[in-house]
């Protein structure tokens, strides 16, 4: 479907597509098998300026917004959702700086991120605090001109490979929801270590590690916004970044769908292509319609976010919820279309199914997304 | 270094159509790409500029739609792009094409090296590069796989042969045609594409170039395409069995049979 993109948006999409087809597709299976971080691809993405599509020109980006990030992430994810994450998760770790950083902080961190010289990551989750983000235990204690961090963050995407981390920690436990703050922590800060690299079901080309803070000292200039704003930073960040996860999901879904349609045409049983059987046709039609509906929703939400609207939480949650559920369904059906071949690792679709699952879980489980949507509905209803 | 890169826009190989009257390719309305070998030429030109400083100019002879290939070259980093386009150039064979391009290069005047791709994926003659150097009366090296060094007055290059490669020293200005082994072409960057979008592509017509009207286009083409066809598939060979003596006897009999 034609979404009437502008010339600039088409450039972003076409360049991301070219990189996906020429550079990522040929190596996706290998990176997945070896669970290696795709540094050569990161270098290509950096040189292409795609890392900066949502960053202001003033800070070295190309001046686009969430919509451009969505276009790029979708195209890259068609080739590999795990490799695409090096860019998408960097965006998650960069939005806090864009939304709440001072000009000095933006000058310091954004240019290198825009060029892909430094990757970023966002750290709120802990072993005992997943959906219940409010119960994080990582502590940040003010000490003169520094803060001292203590605690552990878990399941951090780009953990260990990123240079720039935005960490949510408690500065005043007594204040409850108003007692957390957001900090920029750089790799190499004293007392900042990483746990082992996690072994995952999917997105294996992406790295996931624990962050371990042991009396980690950071300059007070690294506080984002003001003390007490930690959860606001997190929530506003997610509102902007969720369409990105949704984009990853529709890219994965589309990639699987493309493989399924092609296979259904080539595979012959009972003397004809299986794509001539209504049963298979109906499966493919449902898959394609779901992906298109998800895409239309994600694109609309991305444009809404870029418009500067303040009222984006519910829409953003809807885009992430729907696109990820579609991705899981479509990739599972794609494996089904491939039949026995779909189950074999020599064929590409099982990877798409493994990769899709995480989109229903991270950046807020789909259960949390439903909670956000419901609260939004109720709030709107009361206002009327 | 002042570098000129000659590029051609060619049809994407799957969509070829022939004009039944002139037996030449119908180019309009077909999806077009930069000739694959020319991508290597563009990349080498830019790398030379990165090493030695200077300027890279891309030129192309073609219909108006060839402008998009020149913009692609701009998005990769060439400094200037010139489209040589005129109805009068239509139907040119490689002689007329290389003449026309050489006239454009004469107009540019200042150059140290001209870089062409080995051959175009539509015509496959590999003649235009050598044709240009002949018209300009400058030395040429074809099938270059590496530019080892250059000091502005001469260049040391590796030229691919069937058995391996030769190392040649050539005075500048010269023309080289390049093969795929020479480099890995870069991808455009977004900023490059945005710059290319608003950049100016100069268009030079026949009258801008002082061309002899009898030397351009269909009239200036001593060769004519008589027929374009797919040759019949090579038939399967025969594999001879038996010990060497039997095989030789068998082969001699077969050859005698063929002669009769």
PDB file of N, CA and C in Angstrom, chain A residues 7-8 11 15 18 23 47-49 53 60, chain B residues 184-185 187-194 197:
ATOM      1  N   UNK A   7       9.604  12.785  -0.357  1.00  0.00           N
ATOM      2  CA  UNK A   7      10.865  12.392  -1.004  1.00  0.00           C
ATOM      3  C   UNK A   7      11.901  11.962   0.029  1.00  0.00           C
ATOM      4  N   UNK A   8      12.012  12.753   1.096  1.00  0.00           N
ATOM      5  CA  UNK A   8      13.003  12.444   2.138  1.00  0.00           C
ATOM      6  C   UNK A   8      12.689  11.119   2.819  1.00  0.00           C
ATOM      7  N   UNK A  11      13.688   8.310   0.699  1.00  0.00           N
ATOM      8  CA  UNK A  11      15.144   8.125   0.736  1.00  0.00           C
ATOM      9  C   UNK A  11      15.531   7.261   1.924  1.00  0.00           C
ATOM     10  N   UNK A  15      17.077   3.583   1.302  1.00  0.00           N
ATOM     11  CA  UNK A  15      18.443   3.313   1.741  1.00  0.00           C
ATOM     12  C   UNK A  15      18.456   2.174   2.751  1.00  0.00           C
ATOM     13  N   UNK A  18      17.942  -1.001   0.902  1.00  0.00           N
ATOM     14  CA  UNK A  18      19.131  -1.424   0.160  1.00  0.00           C
ATOM     15  C   UNK A  18      20.130  -2.092   1.094  1.00  0.00           C
ATOM     16  N   UNK A  23      23.304  -6.046   2.474  1.00  0.00           N
ATOM     17  CA  UNK A  23      24.311  -6.261   3.505  1.00  0.00           C
ATOM     18  C   UNK A  23      23.845  -7.143   4.657  1.00  0.00           C
ATOM     19  N   UNK A  47      27.746   4.886   8.699  1.00  0.00           N
ATOM     20  CA  UNK A  47      28.168   5.669   7.528  1.00  0.00           C
ATOM     21  C   UNK A  47      26.980   6.107   6.688  1.00  0.00           C
ATOM     22  N   UNK A  48      25.876   5.383   6.804  1.00  0.00           N
ATOM     23  CA  UNK A  48      24.716   5.712   5.980  1.00  0.00           C
ATOM     24  C   UNK A  48      23.893   6.860   6.554  1.00  0.00           C
ATOM     25  N   UNK A  49      24.203   7.286   7.776  1.00  0.00           N
ATOM     26  CA  UNK A  49      23.448   8.331   8.480  1.00  0.00           C
ATOM     27  C   UNK A  49      22.113   7.841   9.036  1.00  0.00           C
ATOM     28  N   UNK A  53      18.497   9.398  11.962  1.00  0.00           N
ATOM     29  CA  UNK A  53      17.267   9.848  11.278  1.00  0.00           C
ATOM     30  C   UNK A  53      16.295  10.576  12.200  1.00  0.00           C
ATOM     31  N   UNK A  60      23.929  16.639  14.442  1.00  0.00           N
ATOM     32  CA  UNK A  60      24.532  15.677  13.532  1.00  0.00           C
ATOM     33  C   UNK A  60      23.581  14.688  12.889  1.00  0.00           C
TER      34      UNK A  60
ATOM     35  N   UNK B 184      35.334  -2.261  -3.219  1.00  0.00           N
ATOM     36  CA  UNK B 184      33.975  -2.583  -2.810  1.00  0.00           C
ATOM     37  C   UNK B 184      33.220  -1.258  -2.771  1.00  0.00           C
ATOM     38  N   UNK B 185      32.289  -1.023  -3.715  1.00  0.00           N
ATOM     39  CA  UNK B 185      31.622   0.280  -3.755  1.00  0.00           C
ATOM     40  C   UNK B 185      30.853   0.580  -2.475  1.00  0.00           C
ATOM     41  N   UNK B 187      27.927   2.436  -0.061  1.00  0.00           N
ATOM     42  CA  UNK B 187      26.509   2.744  -0.220  1.00  0.00           C
ATOM     43  C   UNK B 187      26.339   4.249  -0.051  1.00  0.00           C
ATOM     44  N   UNK B 188      25.294   4.828  -0.633  1.00  0.00           N
ATOM     45  CA  UNK B 188      25.091   6.262  -0.405  1.00  0.00           C
ATOM     46  C   UNK B 188      24.705   6.507   1.043  1.00  0.00           C
ATOM     47  N   UNK B 189      24.964   7.723   1.515  1.00  0.00           N
ATOM     48  CA  UNK B 189      24.503   8.082   2.847  1.00  0.00           C
ATOM     49  C   UNK B 189      23.253   8.942   2.674  1.00  0.00           C
ATOM     50  N   UNK B 190      22.466   9.051   3.737  1.00  0.00           N
ATOM     51  CA  UNK B 190      21.261   9.870   3.666  1.00  0.00           C
ATOM     52  C   UNK B 190      21.610  11.317   3.356  1.00  0.00           C
ATOM     53  N   UNK B 191      22.650  11.816   4.052  1.00  0.00           N
ATOM     54  CA  UNK B 191      23.034  13.212   3.824  1.00  0.00           C
ATOM     55  C   UNK B 191      23.482  13.378   2.375  1.00  0.00           C
ATOM     56  N   UNK B 192      24.190  12.380   1.833  1.00  0.00           N
ATOM     57  CA  UNK B 192      24.620  12.407   0.440  1.00  0.00           C
ATOM     58  C   UNK B 192      23.420  12.452  -0.490  1.00  0.00           C
ATOM     59  N   UNK B 193      22.418  11.635  -0.197  1.00  0.00           N
ATOM     60  CA  UNK B 193      21.226  11.591  -1.050  1.00  0.00           C
ATOM     61  C   UNK B 193      20.470  12.916  -1.006  1.00  0.00           C
ATOM     62  N   UNK B 194      20.421  13.506   0.194  1.00  0.00           N
ATOM     63  CA  UNK B 194      19.703  14.780   0.307  1.00  0.00           C
ATOM     64  C   UNK B 194      20.432  15.878  -0.442  1.00  0.00           C
ATOM     65  N   UNK B 197      19.895  15.463  -4.156  1.00  0.00           N
ATOM     66  CA  UNK B 197      18.546  15.811  -4.585  1.00  0.00           C
ATOM     67  C   UNK B 197      18.475  17.271  -5.033  1.00  0.00           C
TER      68      UNK B 197
END
